[in-house]
Amino acid sequence: MAGPDPLKLGLIAGGGPLPLLLAERCAAAGRPLFVVRLKGFAGAGFEAFDNAEAGVAELGRAIDLLRRAGCGAVCFAGIVARPDFAALKPDLRGLKALPGAVAAARHGDDALLRYLLAEFEREGFAVEGAHDVDAGLTLPEGPLGALAPGPEHAADVAAALAVARAIGALDIGQAAVVADGLVLAVEAQEGTAAMLGRCAELPAAVRGSADARRGVIAKAPKPIQERRMDLPVIGPETVERAAAAGLAGIAGEARGVLVVDRARTIEAADRLGLFVVGVAEPGAAR
Amino acid sequence: MAGPDPLKLGLIAGGGPLPLLLAERCAAAGRPLFVVRLKGFAGAGFEAFDNAEAGVAELGRAIDLLRRAGCGAVCFAGIVARPDFAALKPDLRGLKALPGAVAAARHGDDALLRYLLAEFEREGFAVEGAHDVDAGLTLPEGPLGALAPGPEHAADVAAALAVARAIGALDIGQAAVVADGLVLAVEAQEGTAAMLGRCAELPAAVRGSADARRGVIAKAPKPIQERRMDLPVIGPETVERAAAAGLAGIAGEARGVLVVDRARTIEAADRLGLFVVGVAEPGAAR
């Protein structure tokens, strides 16, 4: 077995469209790749890549697969729900990591993710974030599509980003909706789609409509967040749901939010009349 | 017209069960009462009391009704959704208050409530909170029903109260659900019932069940809150919905949460196996 290739990426794939997108970008860039599909989470479509399946607690199997494939780097991508620890079927290496994982989980999702990442670093892998693998995946500063937020949206953009960061600091979630200064919804475990869905059901008086859009959804990484995992994501579905909730636009922290399927995201925003804007983190270098 | 009676209470009644409950408690205590039913919000059942209807923006009419009835004090009780200011039909006095109300609303719900309360004080009324009208309405310290939280619930009780206060400080809402250290949901404009409803739909791995209850919903007033308006409320419905979400219990800030229908709240909690506990505000005198 040859030594690991620092360039060869082991992609640990959870749910949602991001992992396949990343795999395709790696292939397009000529970067060698091996995909570990997480059982019960990873979607279909990885047939074009070297790949294998592993359970979320089969840490030994995942590490072994990545070593045999010669991967020097790993990247976690996609959605993995917090496991029911009692129902896990860990392998030996997973069993060794389990007490630490359970203890970390007590301190929140972010602590759990940081613990898992550190386990892979302890095994000698370089851990990359999705935005390290492809910098073009993150939201740039400024408007993404044809529309830009107007002065009438500035206060809601700022407030929604501030609330998203504040709840992130409390390890609650990464997204919030504000319309005319009123916090309509805050994301916790239900996720962004469900949060936007309930905004659409709020009384018409507090929200906007397709004819008179108002309000902003903002997404930002948790200030304490390990940015190599679990960056917030926006995509065409976010735009569609924000539009259905009567919102005027989407704001994300520039370079802190992943854009899944940029072309379709822009197409949906322009078609539905929403802005999508990246806003620099306060104090960040431009 | 005789001068106002400082004891006679003008009850300004929004939605939900609290206003009727307060009216009944006043009547039982022999306190004279006049009820202003807010159009579109107040429920039925006020026939036994002197009462009249007024629109939410008919401030002049409400003040006139209360003066003619000889009320020296007013109490706001019940749910009033934030109005669509563009659709309001204010009377002259309401029109005078409108610019201030709109400006206050930009700073959040609490600022709007404080502004309205100040308008009644400017008109010479003493403003009482529901807990001033009947101190027996608030959650006392300690367990309310037969069950008390065990040591295994202490961390979730503390965390849920801390999150509820933290989001209150941001003027987001007054309630949060935490299970095993994970923030399952946070209340904003959708209200407590909807928040508990979505907890019941979360993956089984992160929440409890009727067989193995875990997690706590906590309610606390916003730290910045004008306590004479909009104190958080729990009641039998809160218990039923918390039970359906698999939670182990309900925690509220002692003397900072109203209990609607204490007898049925206790009955539901005991029947469903949930604790309801009042926890003293940090630093509060016992």
XYZ file of C-alpha atoms in Angstrom:
572
model
C 0.000 0.000 0.000
C 1.480 3.359 -1.035
C 1.595 6.265 1.450
C -1.317 8.666 1.467
C -1.569 11.272 -1.282
C -2.056 14.666 0.431
C -4.060 15.799 -2.584
C -6.407 12.812 -2.679
C -9.634 13.733 -0.947
C -11.822 11.434 1.118
C -15.279 12.900 0.896
C -17.489 11.810 3.804
C -20.930 12.290 2.365
C -24.074 13.040 4.384
C -27.462 14.008 2.977
C -28.518 16.843 0.679
C -27.084 17.994 -2.646
C -23.743 19.361 -1.370
C -21.658 16.146 -1.326
C -22.407 15.215 -4.955
C -21.776 18.795 -6.027
C -18.396 18.738 -4.277
C -17.507 15.391 -5.839
C -18.340 16.765 -9.293
C -16.247 19.884 -8.679
C -13.299 17.733 -7.586
C -13.641 15.572 -10.693
C -13.889 18.662 -12.924
C -10.733 20.074 -11.304
C -8.908 16.756 -11.752
C -8.539 16.184 -7.997
C -8.430 12.483 -7.039
C -11.306 11.440 -4.823
C -12.822 8.661 -2.755
C -16.363 8.935 -1.393
C -17.537 7.380 1.889
C -21.341 7.361 1.705
C -22.825 7.603 5.212
C -25.513 4.949 5.538
C -28.987 6.405 5.853
C -27.884 9.925 4.913
C -25.944 10.046 1.598
C -28.092 10.312 -1.516
C -27.684 8.566 -4.871
C -25.495 9.526 -7.829
C -22.000 8.596 -6.620
C -21.591 5.713 -9.120
C -19.176 7.785 -11.221
C -16.723 7.971 -8.310
C -14.753 5.417 -6.310
C -17.023 4.976 -3.319
C -18.144 2.741 -0.455
C -20.715 2.875 2.322
C -20.110 3.106 6.092
C -22.398 3.561 9.088
C -22.107 6.799 11.047
C -20.518 4.944 13.979
C -18.277 2.721 11.838
C -15.331 4.991 12.336
C -12.836 2.151 11.911
C -14.355 1.123 8.595
C -14.379 4.730 7.308
C -10.737 5.280 8.289
C -9.715 1.960 6.762
C -11.519 2.750 3.481
C -9.855 6.171 3.271
C -6.378 4.763 4.073
C -6.696 1.987 1.470
C -7.789 4.575 -1.088
C -4.640 6.583 -0.264
C -6.475 9.709 0.879
C -4.378 12.269 2.749
C -7.252 14.692 3.251
C -10.891 14.371 4.245
C -13.884 16.651 3.911
C -17.214 16.260 5.709
C -20.136 17.452 3.617
C -23.887 17.202 3.796
C -26.498 16.761 6.479
C -26.160 14.229 9.298
C -28.845 14.330 11.992
C -27.639 13.951 15.550
C -27.630 10.194 16.148
C -29.568 8.304 18.779
C -26.446 7.130 20.580
C -28.298 4.186 22.134
C -29.228 2.839 18.676
C -25.757 3.186 17.081
C -23.822 0.129 15.914
C -20.238 1.262 16.350
C -17.273 -0.789 15.152
C -14.213 -1.106 17.428
C -12.727 2.263 16.503
C -16.185 3.824 16.744
C -16.636 2.304 20.199
C -13.376 3.886 21.308
C -14.626 7.306 20.149
C -18.153 6.925 21.510
C -17.700 8.113 25.125
C -15.979 11.267 23.913
C -18.643 11.833 21.290
C -21.465 11.448 23.822
C -19.716 13.804 26.247
C -19.110 16.347 23.475
C -22.744 16.122 22.330
C -23.823 17.316 25.776
C -22.217 20.626 24.882
C -24.174 20.922 21.656
C -23.991 20.013 18.000
C -20.934 22.068 17.351
C -18.903 20.365 20.069
C -19.916 16.971 18.638
C -18.777 17.961 15.148
C -15.490 19.340 16.472
C -14.885 16.077 18.330
C -15.440 13.948 15.212
C -13.189 16.175 13.166
C -10.440 15.886 15.781
C -10.742 12.082 15.606
C -9.837 12.176 11.911
C -6.967 14.565 12.593
C -5.677 12.191 15.292
C -5.629 9.503 12.575
C -3.380 11.720 10.454
C -5.809 13.127 7.925
C -5.818 16.802 6.960
C -9.392 17.998 7.390
C -10.689 20.435 4.776
C -13.934 22.370 4.722
C -16.160 22.353 1.640
C -15.012 25.917 1.011
C -11.368 24.770 1.100
C -12.146 22.102 -1.495
C -13.830 24.655 -3.761
C -13.648 28.330 -2.812
C -16.212 29.045 -5.528
C -18.853 27.382 -3.364
C -19.149 30.186 -0.836
C -21.360 33.261 -1.101
C -19.297 36.231 -2.307
C -19.733 39.722 -0.922
C -22.440 41.762 -2.657
C -25.526 40.751 -4.649
C -25.460 37.292 -6.231
C -28.235 37.783 -8.801
C -29.748 40.720 -10.651
C -31.405 42.298 -7.609
C -29.666 44.100 -4.770
C -31.240 44.993 -1.419
C -32.560 48.567 -1.346
C -32.157 51.055 1.501
C -35.573 49.904 2.790
C -34.104 46.446 3.382
C -30.910 47.526 5.131
C -32.281 47.401 8.679
C -33.852 43.948 8.235
C -30.664 42.577 6.602
C -28.587 43.818 9.532
C -31.073 42.660 12.172
C -31.553 39.202 10.637
C -27.773 38.661 10.450
C -27.385 39.879 14.037
C -30.097 37.497 15.279
C -28.651 34.591 13.257
C -25.227 35.201 14.855
C -26.707 35.672 18.323
C -28.609 32.382 18.208
C -25.515 30.788 16.701
C -23.473 31.929 19.687
C -26.020 30.073 21.848
C -25.592 26.959 19.615
C -29.296 27.152 18.708
C -29.109 27.427 14.926
C -27.803 29.374 11.945
C -30.801 31.184 10.461
C -33.388 33.822 11.358
C -36.146 35.766 9.613
C -36.806 39.454 10.356
C -39.496 41.638 8.748
C -39.820 45.329 9.631
C -37.801 44.793 12.778
C -39.909 41.882 14.012
C -38.207 38.481 14.417
C -40.655 36.183 12.618
C -38.805 32.914 13.133
C -35.606 31.405 14.431
C -34.135 28.110 13.305
C -33.274 25.348 15.764
C -33.414 21.599 15.044
C -36.243 21.803 12.479
C -33.987 23.274 9.792
C -34.344 26.177 7.392
C -37.036 24.686 5.144
C -39.449 24.137 8.046
C -38.670 27.573 9.473
C -39.507 29.274 6.165
C -42.600 27.085 5.842
C -44.030 28.405 9.091
C -43.252 32.022 8.111
C -45.620 31.491 5.183
C -48.354 30.603 7.676
C -47.972 33.645 9.930
C -50.688 36.334 9.888
C -50.485 38.419 6.712
C -50.088 41.578 8.827
C -46.591 40.674 10.012
C -45.127 39.350 6.774
C -44.896 40.211 3.081
C -46.406 38.668 -0.025
C -45.483 38.065 -3.666
C -46.973 41.498 -4.498
C -45.346 43.362 -1.625
C -42.288 41.467 -0.517
C -40.775 42.318 2.854
C -38.483 40.748 5.349
C -35.177 38.925 5.079
C -33.868 35.490 5.956
C -30.252 35.557 7.073
C -27.837 32.675 7.504
C -24.482 32.895 9.215
C -22.079 30.372 10.707
C -22.047 30.129 14.471
C -19.362 32.509 15.776
C -17.795 29.606 17.704
C -18.115 27.259 14.759
C -15.529 24.900 13.398
C -15.788 26.205 9.843
C -14.534 23.011 8.262
C -17.879 21.374 9.068
C -21.482 22.329 8.821
C -21.281 25.749 7.198
C -24.811 27.038 6.549
C -26.083 26.360 3.048
C -28.385 28.210 0.657
C -29.641 27.011 -2.709
C -32.569 27.141 -5.133
C -34.879 25.572 -2.533
C -34.040 28.336 -0.038
C -35.017 30.919 -2.655
C -38.288 29.137 -3.495
C -39.280 28.841 0.168
C -38.253 32.407 1.001
C -40.392 33.574 -1.929
C -43.369 31.528 -0.684
C -42.964 33.193 2.730
C -43.296 36.635 1.076
C -39.725 37.631 1.905
C -37.833 40.287 -0.033
C -34.514 38.516 0.030
C -31.788 36.341 1.481
C -28.682 37.592 3.263
C -25.702 35.452 4.140
C -22.337 36.028 5.673
C -19.923 36.497 2.776
C -17.496 33.529 2.593
C -19.357 31.945 5.530
C -22.302 30.432 3.626
C -22.171 27.724 0.943
C -24.216 28.204 -2.221
C -25.433 24.898 -3.606
C -26.096 25.130 -7.342
C -25.255 28.772 -7.910
C -26.764 28.978 -11.424
C -30.187 27.700 -10.360
C -30.066 29.803 -7.180
C -29.546 32.957 -9.240
C -32.172 31.892 -11.782
C -34.775 31.351 -9.048
C -33.954 34.636 -7.302
C -34.176 36.661 -10.508
C -37.375 34.928 -11.622
C -39.108 35.362 -8.237
C -37.831 38.888 -7.582
C -35.706 38.248 -4.484
C -32.252 39.534 -3.712
C -29.479 37.233 -2.484
C -26.659 39.163 -0.895
C -23.386 38.357 0.830
C -22.520 40.675 3.709
C -18.999 40.802 5.135
C -18.646 39.585 8.697
C -18.278 42.595 11.039
C -14.591 43.332 11.351
C -13.588 40.900 8.586
C -10.855 41.893 6.139
C -12.227 42.494 2.636
C -70.151 61.798 35.745
C -68.465 60.827 39.017
C -64.669 60.823 39.237
C -62.853 57.578 38.481
C -62.824 54.832 41.096
C -59.189 53.788 41.598
C -60.399 50.300 42.428
C -62.613 49.876 39.390
C -60.711 47.924 36.730
C -60.967 48.428 32.998
C -60.016 45.076 31.521
C -58.811 45.411 27.921
C -59.419 41.939 26.607
C -57.479 40.282 23.779
C -57.692 36.627 22.729
C -57.195 33.411 24.672
C -58.625 32.293 28.017
C -56.782 34.755 30.288
C -59.139 37.787 30.028
C -62.290 35.869 30.981
C -60.416 34.155 33.801
C -59.278 37.535 35.138
C -62.814 38.953 34.870
C -64.162 35.986 36.835
C -61.482 36.401 39.510
C -62.333 40.111 39.838
C -66.027 39.303 40.165
C -65.311 36.602 42.757
C -63.197 39.070 44.738
C -65.932 41.722 44.505
C -63.787 44.111 42.475
C -65.833 46.386 40.158
C -65.034 45.821 36.505
C -65.657 47.030 32.969
C -64.477 44.969 29.991
C -63.362 46.449 26.658
C -63.461 43.571 24.180
C -60.877 44.111 21.422
C -62.577 43.513 18.084
C -61.258 40.440 16.291
C -59.350 39.171 19.343
C -61.538 38.884 22.472
C -63.471 35.634 22.810
C -67.034 35.068 23.992
C -68.371 34.778 27.547
C -68.246 38.376 28.797
C -72.078 38.760 28.944
C -72.033 38.548 32.749
C -69.911 41.719 32.949
C -70.413 45.334 31.897
C -68.670 45.357 28.554
C -68.350 46.980 25.131
C -66.316 46.384 21.980
C -63.598 48.614 20.510
C -61.198 48.219 17.584
C -57.479 47.926 18.372
C -56.847 51.401 16.946
C -59.960 53.013 18.476
C -57.968 54.391 21.359
C -60.371 57.333 21.841
C -63.354 55.003 22.068
C -61.603 52.706 24.542
C -60.548 55.608 26.768
C -64.033 57.127 26.588
C -65.688 53.812 27.508
C -63.358 53.357 30.490
C -63.877 56.960 31.707
C -67.659 56.719 31.466
C -67.524 53.452 33.394
C -65.521 55.246 36.101
C -62.449 53.024 35.844
C -59.317 54.336 37.573
C -57.172 51.354 36.605
C -56.691 49.308 33.448
C -55.235 45.891 32.771
C -54.256 44.514 29.361
C -54.790 40.770 29.098
C -54.844 38.210 26.322
C -53.315 37.830 22.923
C -53.232 40.646 20.359
C -51.304 39.976 17.165
C -49.153 42.818 15.906
C -51.483 44.838 13.673
C -51.056 45.587 10.001
C -50.704 49.325 10.548
C -51.759 50.093 6.969
C -55.093 48.304 7.493
C -55.979 49.898 10.863
C -59.020 52.147 11.232
C -57.920 54.487 14.003
C -60.254 57.040 15.607
C -58.953 60.555 16.294
C -57.146 59.634 19.507
C -55.822 56.485 17.835
C -54.542 58.573 14.916
C -52.654 60.793 17.335
C -50.945 57.726 18.848
C -50.266 55.987 15.543
C -46.933 57.573 14.524
C -45.483 56.797 17.942
C -46.837 53.253 17.812
C -45.358 52.604 14.367
C -41.997 54.025 15.452
C -42.050 51.929 18.637
C -42.978 48.791 16.676
C -39.724 49.156 14.705
C -37.924 48.384 17.961
C -39.906 45.196 18.486
C -43.070 43.938 20.125
C -42.041 44.917 23.585
C -41.435 48.555 22.634
C -44.889 48.648 20.998
C -46.559 47.293 24.143
C -44.674 49.740 26.347
C -45.795 52.600 24.102
C -49.482 51.622 24.304
C -49.269 51.231 28.062
C -47.715 54.700 28.369
C -50.604 56.146 26.326
C -53.058 54.928 28.960
C -50.881 56.277 31.744
C -50.771 59.647 29.978
C -54.581 59.560 30.083
C -54.455 59.164 33.866
C -55.119 55.453 34.298
C -53.108 53.291 36.666
C -51.915 50.320 34.637
C -51.901 46.944 36.392
C -50.500 43.629 35.205
C -52.607 40.476 35.313
C -50.470 39.346 38.250
C -51.252 42.602 40.090
C -54.962 41.961 39.582
C -54.638 38.419 40.936
C -51.317 37.338 42.423
C -52.637 33.772 42.503
C -52.368 33.653 38.722
C -48.574 33.397 38.591
C -46.507 30.240 38.782
C -45.173 29.780 42.325
C -41.665 28.529 43.069
C -41.369 24.737 43.181
C -43.436 21.948 41.634
C -47.026 22.786 40.759
C -48.411 19.235 40.486
C -47.509 15.847 41.917
C -44.267 15.438 39.972
C -41.027 17.292 40.558
C -38.075 17.393 38.162
C -35.414 14.831 39.024
C -31.645 15.401 39.032
C -31.577 14.061 35.444
C -33.716 17.037 34.379
C -31.747 19.753 36.179
C -29.399 20.559 33.289
C -32.210 20.793 30.717
C -34.355 22.952 33.059
C -31.468 25.369 33.545
C -30.483 25.387 29.863
C -34.059 25.877 28.605
C -34.609 28.799 30.999
C -31.271 30.313 29.983
C -32.138 30.050 26.273
C -35.652 31.449 26.869
C -34.147 34.464 28.659
C -31.418 34.898 26.033
C -33.884 34.976 23.148
C -36.114 37.225 25.252
C -33.250 39.687 25.619
C -33.102 39.747 21.810
C -36.913 40.384 21.718
C -37.364 37.134 19.761
C -39.743 35.249 22.044
C -40.369 33.804 25.491
C -40.038 30.039 25.167
C -37.481 27.364 24.261
C -37.225 23.576 24.295
C -34.016 21.766 25.297
C -33.501 18.003 25.423
C -30.208 16.489 26.608
C -28.463 19.810 26.048
C -29.710 20.210 22.486
C -31.931 23.225 21.707
C -34.821 21.593 19.841
C -36.883 24.715 19.170
C -37.131 28.400 19.906
C -40.327 30.434 19.844
C -40.672 33.576 17.736
C -43.906 34.839 16.132
C -45.482 31.393 15.665
C -46.269 31.005 19.376
C -45.773 28.203 21.865
C -48.386 25.801 20.477
C -46.780 25.734 17.014
C -43.304 25.439 18.517
C -44.309 22.387 20.558
C -46.098 20.972 17.522
C -42.897 20.926 15.496
C -40.931 19.342 18.355
C -43.318 16.390 18.049
C -42.231 16.034 14.398
C -38.473 16.044 15.010
C -36.501 12.808 14.532
C -37.152 10.407 17.419
C -33.402 10.292 18.149
C -33.285 13.868 19.445
C -36.476 13.927 21.495
C -38.367 11.869 24.063
C -41.600 9.900 23.896
C -44.539 9.034 26.144
C -42.574 5.953 27.304
C -39.280 7.714 27.831
C -39.929 11.390 28.379
C -37.016 13.776 28.036
C -36.489 17.444 27.496
C -38.028 20.572 28.956
C -39.950 23.545 27.648
C -39.159 26.720 29.556
C -40.986 30.043 29.511
C -39.683 33.257 30.997
C -40.515 36.932 30.562
C -38.135 38.951 28.454
C -35.512 40.469 30.785
C -36.312 43.921 29.363
C -40.031 43.303 29.524
C -42.730 45.617 30.806
C -44.203 43.053 33.184
C -47.625 44.651 33.231
C -48.233 43.344 29.714
C -47.684 40.124 27.871
C -46.309 37.898 30.614
C -45.785 34.392 29.223
C -48.667 32.014 29.891
C -48.919 28.281 30.524
C -52.091 26.232 30.864
C -53.630 22.815 30.219
C -52.981 23.127 26.463
C -49.265 23.732 27.109
C -49.156 20.510 29.135
C -51.018 18.518 26.467
C -48.727 19.750 23.694
C -45.551 19.281 25.745
C -46.690 15.710 26.437
C -47.310 15.102 22.723
C -43.758 16.323 22.019
C -42.375 13.681 24.390
C -41.108 16.234 26.896
C -40.518 15.432 30.551
C -41.795 18.722 31.887
C -42.401 22.450 31.873
C -40.296 25.034 33.673
C -41.280 28.647 34.152
C -39.828 31.619 35.913
C -41.496 31.725 39.341
C -43.801 34.779 39.584
C -42.941 35.621 35.959
C -45.321 33.206 34.200
C -49.130 33.199 34.343
C -50.942 29.902 34.873
C -54.281 29.836 33.106
C -56.650 27.372 34.771
C -54.400 26.042 37.484
C -56.638 23.084 38.421
C -56.819 21.679 34.883
C -53.117 22.397 34.340
C -52.215 20.297 37.384
C -54.719 17.592 36.424
C -53.229 17.293 32.919
C -49.640 17.267 34.212
C -50.356 14.554 36.783
C -52.350 12.450 34.317
C -49.708 12.665 31.559
C -46.695 12.309 33.871
C -45.061 15.697 33.342
C -43.619 18.035 35.938
C -44.483 21.744 36.006
C -41.994 23.717 38.056
C -41.436 27.349 38.964
C -37.778 28.349 39.196
C -36.755 31.589 40.896
C -35.210 34.178 38.622
C -31.419 34.242 39.126
C -30.697 36.773 41.844
C -34.368 37.208 42.789
C -35.306 37.492 46.454
C -37.179 34.429 47.688
